[in-house]
Coordinates of C-alpha atoms and ligand atoms in Angstrom, one line a residue:
X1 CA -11.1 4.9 20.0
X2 CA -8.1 6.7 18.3
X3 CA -8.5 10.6 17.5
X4 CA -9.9 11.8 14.4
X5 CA -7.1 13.1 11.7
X6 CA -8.3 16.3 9.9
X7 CA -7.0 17.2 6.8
X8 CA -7.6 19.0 3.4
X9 CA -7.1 15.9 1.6
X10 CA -6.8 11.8 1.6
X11 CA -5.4 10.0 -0.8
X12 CA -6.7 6.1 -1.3
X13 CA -3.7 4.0 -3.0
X14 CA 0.2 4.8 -2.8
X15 CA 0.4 4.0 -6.2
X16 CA 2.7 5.7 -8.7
X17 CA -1.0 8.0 -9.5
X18 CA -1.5 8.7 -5.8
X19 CA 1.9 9.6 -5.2
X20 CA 1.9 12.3 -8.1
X21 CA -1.1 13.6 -6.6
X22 CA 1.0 14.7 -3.4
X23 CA 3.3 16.1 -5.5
X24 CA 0.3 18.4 -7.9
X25 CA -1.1 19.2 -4.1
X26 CA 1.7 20.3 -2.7
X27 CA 2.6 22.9 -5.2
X28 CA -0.6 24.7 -4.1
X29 CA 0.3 24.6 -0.7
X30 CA -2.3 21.5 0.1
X31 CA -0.7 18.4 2.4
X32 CA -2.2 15.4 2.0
X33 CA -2.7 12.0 4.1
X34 CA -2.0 8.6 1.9
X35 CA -3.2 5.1 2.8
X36 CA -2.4 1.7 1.3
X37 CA -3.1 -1.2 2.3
X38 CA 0.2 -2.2 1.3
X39 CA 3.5 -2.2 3.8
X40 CA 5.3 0.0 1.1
X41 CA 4.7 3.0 -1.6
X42 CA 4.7 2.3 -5.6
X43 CA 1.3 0.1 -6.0
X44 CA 1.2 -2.0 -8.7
X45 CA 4.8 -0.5 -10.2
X46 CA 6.7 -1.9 -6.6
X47 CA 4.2 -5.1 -5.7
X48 CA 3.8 -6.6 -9.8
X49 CA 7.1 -5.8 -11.4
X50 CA 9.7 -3.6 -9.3
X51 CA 12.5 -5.2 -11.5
X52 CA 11.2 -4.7 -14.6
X53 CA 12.2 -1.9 -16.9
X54 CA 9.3 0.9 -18.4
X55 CA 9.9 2.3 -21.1
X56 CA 6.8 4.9 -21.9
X57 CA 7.1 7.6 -18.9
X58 CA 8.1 10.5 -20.5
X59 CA 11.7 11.8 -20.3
X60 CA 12.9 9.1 -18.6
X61 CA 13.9 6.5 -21.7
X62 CA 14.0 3.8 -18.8
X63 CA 13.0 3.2 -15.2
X64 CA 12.3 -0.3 -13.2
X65 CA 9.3 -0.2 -11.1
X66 CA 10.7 0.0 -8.2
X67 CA 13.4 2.7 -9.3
X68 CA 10.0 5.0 -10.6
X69 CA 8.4 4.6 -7.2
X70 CA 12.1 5.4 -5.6
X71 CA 11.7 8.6 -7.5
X72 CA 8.1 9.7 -7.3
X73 CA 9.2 9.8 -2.9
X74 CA 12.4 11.6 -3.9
X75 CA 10.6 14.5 -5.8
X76 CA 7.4 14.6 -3.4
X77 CA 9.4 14.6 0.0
X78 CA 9.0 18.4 0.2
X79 CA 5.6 18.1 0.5
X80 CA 5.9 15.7 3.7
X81 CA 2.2 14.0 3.1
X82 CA 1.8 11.3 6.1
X83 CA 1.7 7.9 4.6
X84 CA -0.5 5.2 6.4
X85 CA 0.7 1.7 5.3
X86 CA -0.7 -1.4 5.9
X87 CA -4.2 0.0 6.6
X88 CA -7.0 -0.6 4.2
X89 CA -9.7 2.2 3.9
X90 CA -12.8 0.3 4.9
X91 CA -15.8 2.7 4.7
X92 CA -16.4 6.4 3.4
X93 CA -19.6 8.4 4.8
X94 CA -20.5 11.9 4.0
X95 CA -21.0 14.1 6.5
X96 CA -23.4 16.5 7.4
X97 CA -21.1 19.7 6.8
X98 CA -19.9 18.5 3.2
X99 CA -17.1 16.7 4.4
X100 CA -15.9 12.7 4.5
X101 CA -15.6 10.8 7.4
X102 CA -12.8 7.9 6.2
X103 CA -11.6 5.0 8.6
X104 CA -9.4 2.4 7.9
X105 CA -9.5 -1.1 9.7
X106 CA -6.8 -0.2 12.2
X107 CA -9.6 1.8 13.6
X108 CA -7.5 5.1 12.0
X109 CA -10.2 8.0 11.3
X110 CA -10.2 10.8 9.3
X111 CA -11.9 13.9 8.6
X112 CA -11.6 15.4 5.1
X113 CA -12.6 18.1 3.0
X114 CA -11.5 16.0 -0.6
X115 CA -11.2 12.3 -1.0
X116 CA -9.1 11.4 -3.8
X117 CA -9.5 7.6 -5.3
X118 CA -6.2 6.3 -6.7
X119 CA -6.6 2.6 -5.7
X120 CA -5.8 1.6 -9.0
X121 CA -6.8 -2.2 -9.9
X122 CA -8.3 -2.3 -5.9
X123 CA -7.0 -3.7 -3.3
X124 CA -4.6 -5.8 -2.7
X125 CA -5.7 -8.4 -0.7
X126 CA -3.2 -11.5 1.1
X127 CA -3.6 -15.0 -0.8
X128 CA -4.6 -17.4 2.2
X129 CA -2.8 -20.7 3.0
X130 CA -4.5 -23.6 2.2
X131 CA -5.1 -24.8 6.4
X132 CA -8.4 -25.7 7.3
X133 CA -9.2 -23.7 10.6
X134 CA -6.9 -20.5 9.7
X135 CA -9.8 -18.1 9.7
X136 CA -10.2 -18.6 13.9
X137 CA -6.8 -18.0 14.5
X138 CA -6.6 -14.4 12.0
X139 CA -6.0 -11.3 13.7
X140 CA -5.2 -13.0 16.9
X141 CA -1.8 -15.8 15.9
X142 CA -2.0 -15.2 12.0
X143 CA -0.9 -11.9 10.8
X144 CA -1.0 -11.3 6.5
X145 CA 0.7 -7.8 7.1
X146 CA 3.0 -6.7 9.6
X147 CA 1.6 -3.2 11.4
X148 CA 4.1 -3.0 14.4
X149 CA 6.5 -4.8 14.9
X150 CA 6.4 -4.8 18.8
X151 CA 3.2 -7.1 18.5
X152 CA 5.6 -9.9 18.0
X153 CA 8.3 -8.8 20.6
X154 CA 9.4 -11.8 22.4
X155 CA 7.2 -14.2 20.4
X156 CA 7.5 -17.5 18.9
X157 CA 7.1 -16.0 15.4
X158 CA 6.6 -18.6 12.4
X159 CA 7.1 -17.0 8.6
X160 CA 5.7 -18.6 6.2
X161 CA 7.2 -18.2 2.0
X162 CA 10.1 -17.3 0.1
X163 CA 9.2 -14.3 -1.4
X164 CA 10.3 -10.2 -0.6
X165 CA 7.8 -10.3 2.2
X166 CA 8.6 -13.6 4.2
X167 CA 12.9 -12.7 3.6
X168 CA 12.1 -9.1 4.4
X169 CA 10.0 -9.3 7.7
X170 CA 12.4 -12.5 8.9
X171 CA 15.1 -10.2 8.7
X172 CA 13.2 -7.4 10.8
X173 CA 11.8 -9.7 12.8
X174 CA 15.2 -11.7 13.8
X175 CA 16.3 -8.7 16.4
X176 CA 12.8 -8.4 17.7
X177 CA 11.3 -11.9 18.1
X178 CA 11.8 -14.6 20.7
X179 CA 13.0 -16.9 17.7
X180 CA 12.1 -16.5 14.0
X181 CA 11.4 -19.4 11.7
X182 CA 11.4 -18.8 8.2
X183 CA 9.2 -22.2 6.4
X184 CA 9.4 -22.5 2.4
X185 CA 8.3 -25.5 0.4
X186 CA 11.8 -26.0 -1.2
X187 CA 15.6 -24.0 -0.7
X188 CA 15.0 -21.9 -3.4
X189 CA 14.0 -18.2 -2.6
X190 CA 12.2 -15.8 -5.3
X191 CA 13.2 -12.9 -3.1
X192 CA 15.9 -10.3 -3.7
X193 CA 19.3 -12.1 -3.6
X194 CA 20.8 -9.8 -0.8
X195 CA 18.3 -11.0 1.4
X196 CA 18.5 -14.8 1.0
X197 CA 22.5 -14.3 1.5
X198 CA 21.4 -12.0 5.2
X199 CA 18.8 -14.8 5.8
X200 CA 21.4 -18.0 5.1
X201 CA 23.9 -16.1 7.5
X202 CA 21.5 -15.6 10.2
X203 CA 20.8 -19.6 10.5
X204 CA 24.4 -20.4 9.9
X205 CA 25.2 -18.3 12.9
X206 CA 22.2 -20.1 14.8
X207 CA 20.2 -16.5 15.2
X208 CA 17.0 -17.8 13.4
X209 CA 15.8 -21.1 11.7
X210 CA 14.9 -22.6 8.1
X211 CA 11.9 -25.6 7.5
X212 CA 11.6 -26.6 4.3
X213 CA 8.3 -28.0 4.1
X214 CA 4.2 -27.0 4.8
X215 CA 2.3 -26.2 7.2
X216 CA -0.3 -28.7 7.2
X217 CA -2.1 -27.6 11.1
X218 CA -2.5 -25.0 13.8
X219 CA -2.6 -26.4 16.9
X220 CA -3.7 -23.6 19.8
X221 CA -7.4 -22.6 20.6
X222 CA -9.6 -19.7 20.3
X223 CA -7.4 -18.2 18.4
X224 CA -4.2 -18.7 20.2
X225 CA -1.6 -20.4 18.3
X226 CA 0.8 -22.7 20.3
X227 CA 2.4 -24.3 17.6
X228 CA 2.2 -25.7 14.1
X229 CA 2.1 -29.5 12.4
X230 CA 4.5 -29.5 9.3
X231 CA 5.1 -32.1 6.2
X232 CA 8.8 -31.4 5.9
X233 CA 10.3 -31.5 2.6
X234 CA 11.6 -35.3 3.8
X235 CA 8.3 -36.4 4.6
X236 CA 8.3 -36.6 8.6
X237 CA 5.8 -34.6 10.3
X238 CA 7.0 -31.9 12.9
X239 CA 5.5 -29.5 15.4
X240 CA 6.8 -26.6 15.3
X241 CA 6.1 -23.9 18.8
X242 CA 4.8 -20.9 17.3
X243 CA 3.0 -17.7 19.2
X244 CA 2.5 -16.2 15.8
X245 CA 2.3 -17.1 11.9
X246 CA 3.3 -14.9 9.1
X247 CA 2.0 -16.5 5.7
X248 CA 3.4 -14.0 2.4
X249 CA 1.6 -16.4 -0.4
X250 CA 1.3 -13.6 -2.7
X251 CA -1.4 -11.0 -3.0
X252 CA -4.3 -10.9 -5.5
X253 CA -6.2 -7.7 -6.3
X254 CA -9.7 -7.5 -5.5
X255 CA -12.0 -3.9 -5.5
X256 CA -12.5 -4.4 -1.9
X257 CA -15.0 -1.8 0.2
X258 CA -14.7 0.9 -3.2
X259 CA -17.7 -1.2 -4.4
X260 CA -19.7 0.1 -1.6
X261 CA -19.1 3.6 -1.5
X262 CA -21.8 4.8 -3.6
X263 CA -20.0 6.3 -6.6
X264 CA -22.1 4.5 -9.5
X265 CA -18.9 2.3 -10.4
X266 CA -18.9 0.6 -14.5
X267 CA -17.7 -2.6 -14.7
X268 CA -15.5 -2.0 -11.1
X269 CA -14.3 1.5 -12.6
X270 CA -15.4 5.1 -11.1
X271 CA -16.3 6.9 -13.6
X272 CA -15.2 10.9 -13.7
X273 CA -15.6 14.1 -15.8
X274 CA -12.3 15.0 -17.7
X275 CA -12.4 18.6 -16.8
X276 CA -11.5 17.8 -12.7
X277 CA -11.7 13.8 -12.4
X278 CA -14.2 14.6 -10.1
X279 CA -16.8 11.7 -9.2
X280 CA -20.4 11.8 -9.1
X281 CA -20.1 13.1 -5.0
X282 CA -18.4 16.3 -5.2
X283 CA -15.7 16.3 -3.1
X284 CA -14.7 13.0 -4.2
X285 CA -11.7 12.3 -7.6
X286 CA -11.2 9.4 -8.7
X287 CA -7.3 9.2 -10.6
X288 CA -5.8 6.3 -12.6
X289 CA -6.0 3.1 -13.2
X290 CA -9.3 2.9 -11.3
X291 CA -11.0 5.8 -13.2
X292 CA -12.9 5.4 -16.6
X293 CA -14.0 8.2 -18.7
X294 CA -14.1 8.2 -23.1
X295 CA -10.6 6.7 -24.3
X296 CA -9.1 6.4 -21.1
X297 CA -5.9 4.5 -20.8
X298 CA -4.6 2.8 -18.1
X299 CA -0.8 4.3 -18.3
X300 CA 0.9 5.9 -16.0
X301 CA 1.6 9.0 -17.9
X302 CA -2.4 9.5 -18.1
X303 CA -2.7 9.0 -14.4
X304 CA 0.1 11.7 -14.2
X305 CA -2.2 13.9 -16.2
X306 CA -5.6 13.4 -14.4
X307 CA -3.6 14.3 -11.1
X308 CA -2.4 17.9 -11.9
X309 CA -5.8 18.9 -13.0
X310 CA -7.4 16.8 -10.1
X311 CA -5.6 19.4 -7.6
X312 CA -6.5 22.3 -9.7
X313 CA -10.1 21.2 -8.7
X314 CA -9.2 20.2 -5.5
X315 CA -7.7 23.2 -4.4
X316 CA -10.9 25.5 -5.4
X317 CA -12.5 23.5 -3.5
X318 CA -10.5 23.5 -0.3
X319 CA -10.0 27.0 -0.8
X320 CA -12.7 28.6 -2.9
X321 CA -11.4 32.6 -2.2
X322 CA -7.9 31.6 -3.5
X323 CA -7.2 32.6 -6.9
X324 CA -4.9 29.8 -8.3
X325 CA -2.3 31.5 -10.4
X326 CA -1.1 29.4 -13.3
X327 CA 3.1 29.1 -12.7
X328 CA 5.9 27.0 -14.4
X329 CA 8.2 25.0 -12.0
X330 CA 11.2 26.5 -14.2
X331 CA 10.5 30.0 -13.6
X332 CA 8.4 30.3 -10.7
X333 CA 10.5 31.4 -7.2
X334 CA 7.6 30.9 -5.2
X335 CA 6.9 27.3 -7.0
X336 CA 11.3 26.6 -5.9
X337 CA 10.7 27.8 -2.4
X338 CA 7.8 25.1 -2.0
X339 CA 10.1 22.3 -3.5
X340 CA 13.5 23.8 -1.2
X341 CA 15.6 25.0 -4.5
X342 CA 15.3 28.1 -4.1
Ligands
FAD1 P1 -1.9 1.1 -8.6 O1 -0.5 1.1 -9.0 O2 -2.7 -0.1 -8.7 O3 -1.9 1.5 -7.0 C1 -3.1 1.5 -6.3 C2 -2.8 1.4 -4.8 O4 -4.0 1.6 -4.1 C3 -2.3 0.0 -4.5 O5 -1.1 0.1 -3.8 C4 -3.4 -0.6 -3.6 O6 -2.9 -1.4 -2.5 C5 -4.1 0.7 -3.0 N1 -5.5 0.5 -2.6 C6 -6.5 0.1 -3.3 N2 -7.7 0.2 -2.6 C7 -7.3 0.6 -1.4 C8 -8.0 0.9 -0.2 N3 -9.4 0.7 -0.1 N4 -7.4 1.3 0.9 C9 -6.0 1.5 0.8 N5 -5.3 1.3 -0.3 C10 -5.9 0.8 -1.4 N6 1.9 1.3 -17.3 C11 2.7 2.1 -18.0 O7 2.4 3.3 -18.2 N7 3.8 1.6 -18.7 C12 4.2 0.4 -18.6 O8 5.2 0.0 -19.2 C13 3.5 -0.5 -17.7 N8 3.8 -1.8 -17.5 C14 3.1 -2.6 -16.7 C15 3.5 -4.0 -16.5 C16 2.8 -4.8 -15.7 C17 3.3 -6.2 -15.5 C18 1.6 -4.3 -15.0 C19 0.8 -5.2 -14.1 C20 1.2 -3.0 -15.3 C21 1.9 -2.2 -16.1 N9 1.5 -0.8 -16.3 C22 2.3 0.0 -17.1 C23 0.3 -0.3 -15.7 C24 0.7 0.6 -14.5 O9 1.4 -0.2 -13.5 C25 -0.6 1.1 -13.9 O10 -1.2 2.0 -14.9 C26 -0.3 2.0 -12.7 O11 0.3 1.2 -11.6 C27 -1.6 2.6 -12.1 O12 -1.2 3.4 -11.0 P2 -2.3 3.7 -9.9 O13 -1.5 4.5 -8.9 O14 -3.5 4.2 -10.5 O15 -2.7 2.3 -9.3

């Protein structure tokens, strides 16, 4: 079993919320841990619409998704919190000396004094491909997130869409695996034009390969893909050798393992006081899109909000002989010296 993090403070989501948070932590000196079960920071802003442009965050009259979330890491790097990505917090227990026991499904543990709850809509959660029989081979052959990318060192590794993801990881990939092949339904890609151009060079120069067409089989047993049947986009039927398959179909957003943490949810929500965004377990803030309380709104700005006095509470609580002394950014040296301006 892996060794037990402790820490002041965990942060559930790496949304544009949770990453505030580190930012409202750090200024009184608190570091926090952040998991997402995502392979990247920004949550919804970076996974639903990096490319589109907001226009409501204040004193910035525009900002894409992605170039908010690009930001948000710029202005909390002082604070170096540890990000855990692709891990999904699984379970939450209270334990006997008032703190949280957290562990994610990579087996990762932590030891808390203050959960904070920023998981926005929930989890996302991988869209499966339609092949009867995938289930047996999860985990073991068929991988929905990449973790490390030794697992697939000199493997046979099969990547399945035509999305960020699938372009992404084939490009990573390429260097590592035995022999990358990318398989999309037609030779159109939805993914970042940069990376379709890096991906169309690689097969010219004969590093990886492109199927078009669908996976229709895994052929292997218990668990241990050998290879894969595929309708090409002509209509002959291939095998394919494969060690490993990397379907990116998209991800959907569910509440996931929140539901059973006993925090009286409404309608999927947490719901929180408006003085600290504390939960009914003290201990435990809930922040954003996944909190409801009288007239909340689910904008980003609010989330912004609910972190800075979230940390006020937080830090009390971490530190209950501290007296927090209220300071501007502008003015305070000992607020620069935190952020290395001053
Ligand atoms: P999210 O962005 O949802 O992030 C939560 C993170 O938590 C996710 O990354 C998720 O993977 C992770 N997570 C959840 N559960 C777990 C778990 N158990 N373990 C690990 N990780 C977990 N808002 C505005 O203010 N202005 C706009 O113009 C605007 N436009 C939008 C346009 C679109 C198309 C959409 C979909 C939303 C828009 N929003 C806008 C809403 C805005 O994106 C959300 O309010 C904001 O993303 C909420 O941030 P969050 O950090 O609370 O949650």
């Amino acid at each position: 079993m892996t060794e037990t993090i402790k820490t002041d403070v965990v942060i559930v989501g790496a949304g544009p919320v949770g990453l505030f948070a580190v930012f409202e932590l750090g200024l009184l000196d608190i570091k926090a841990h952040v998991v997402d079960i995502l392979d990247r920071p920004g949550g919804q802003c970076a996974e639903l619409y990096p490319e589109k442009p907001i226009y409501d965050i204040p004193g910035l009259p525009m900002v894409t998704g992605q170039g908010l979330t690009d930001n948000l890491m710029e202005q909390i790097k002082p604070f170096g919190a540890t990000f855990h990505f692709s891990e999904i917090i699984a379970s939450l227990e209270k334990t006997a000396d008032d703190r949280f026991l957290l562990t994610t499904d990579a087996g990762t543990r932590f030891d808390t004094k203050v959960v904070v709850i920023a998981a926005g809509g929930g989890s996302f959660q991988p869209k499966k491909p339609p092949i009867e029989g995938v289930e047996a081979f999860e985990e073991k052959s068929v991988h929905y997130a990449v973790r490390k990318m030794d697992v697939f060192r000199g493997k046979r590794v099969l990547i399945v869409g035509g999305g960020d993801s699938a372009l992404d990881w084939t490009l990573n990939l390429a260097p590592v695996a035995e022999r990358v092949t990318l398989m999309h339904r037609r030779d159109a890609f939805r993914a970042a034009p940069d990376s379709v151009n890096k991906m169309r060079k690689l097969v010219d120069e004969g590093v990886i390969d492109l199927a078009l067409g669908q996976v229709t089989e895994l052929i292997g047993k218990d668990g241990v893909l050998q290879a894969v049947k595929a309708k090409l986009a002509d209509g002959s039927t291939h095998e394919i050798a494969a060690d490993a398959m990397l379907p990116f179909f998209g991800l959907t957003m569910k509440l996931g393992p929140i539901a059973d943490w006993g925090l009286n949810l409404e309608e999927n929500l947490v719901p929180v006081d408006t003085e600290k965004f504390e939960t009914t377990t003290p201990g435990i803030y809930a922040i954003g899109d996944i909190n409801s309380y009288p007239g909340k709104l689910k904008l980003i700005l609010s989330g912004f909000h609910e972190g800075a006095l979230m940390a006020q509470a937080a830090a009390r609580r971490i530190n209950p002989d501290r007296k927090i002394v209220f300071q501007y950014t502008t003015s305070s040296t000992s607020l620069q010296k935190k952020l290395g301006v001053a």
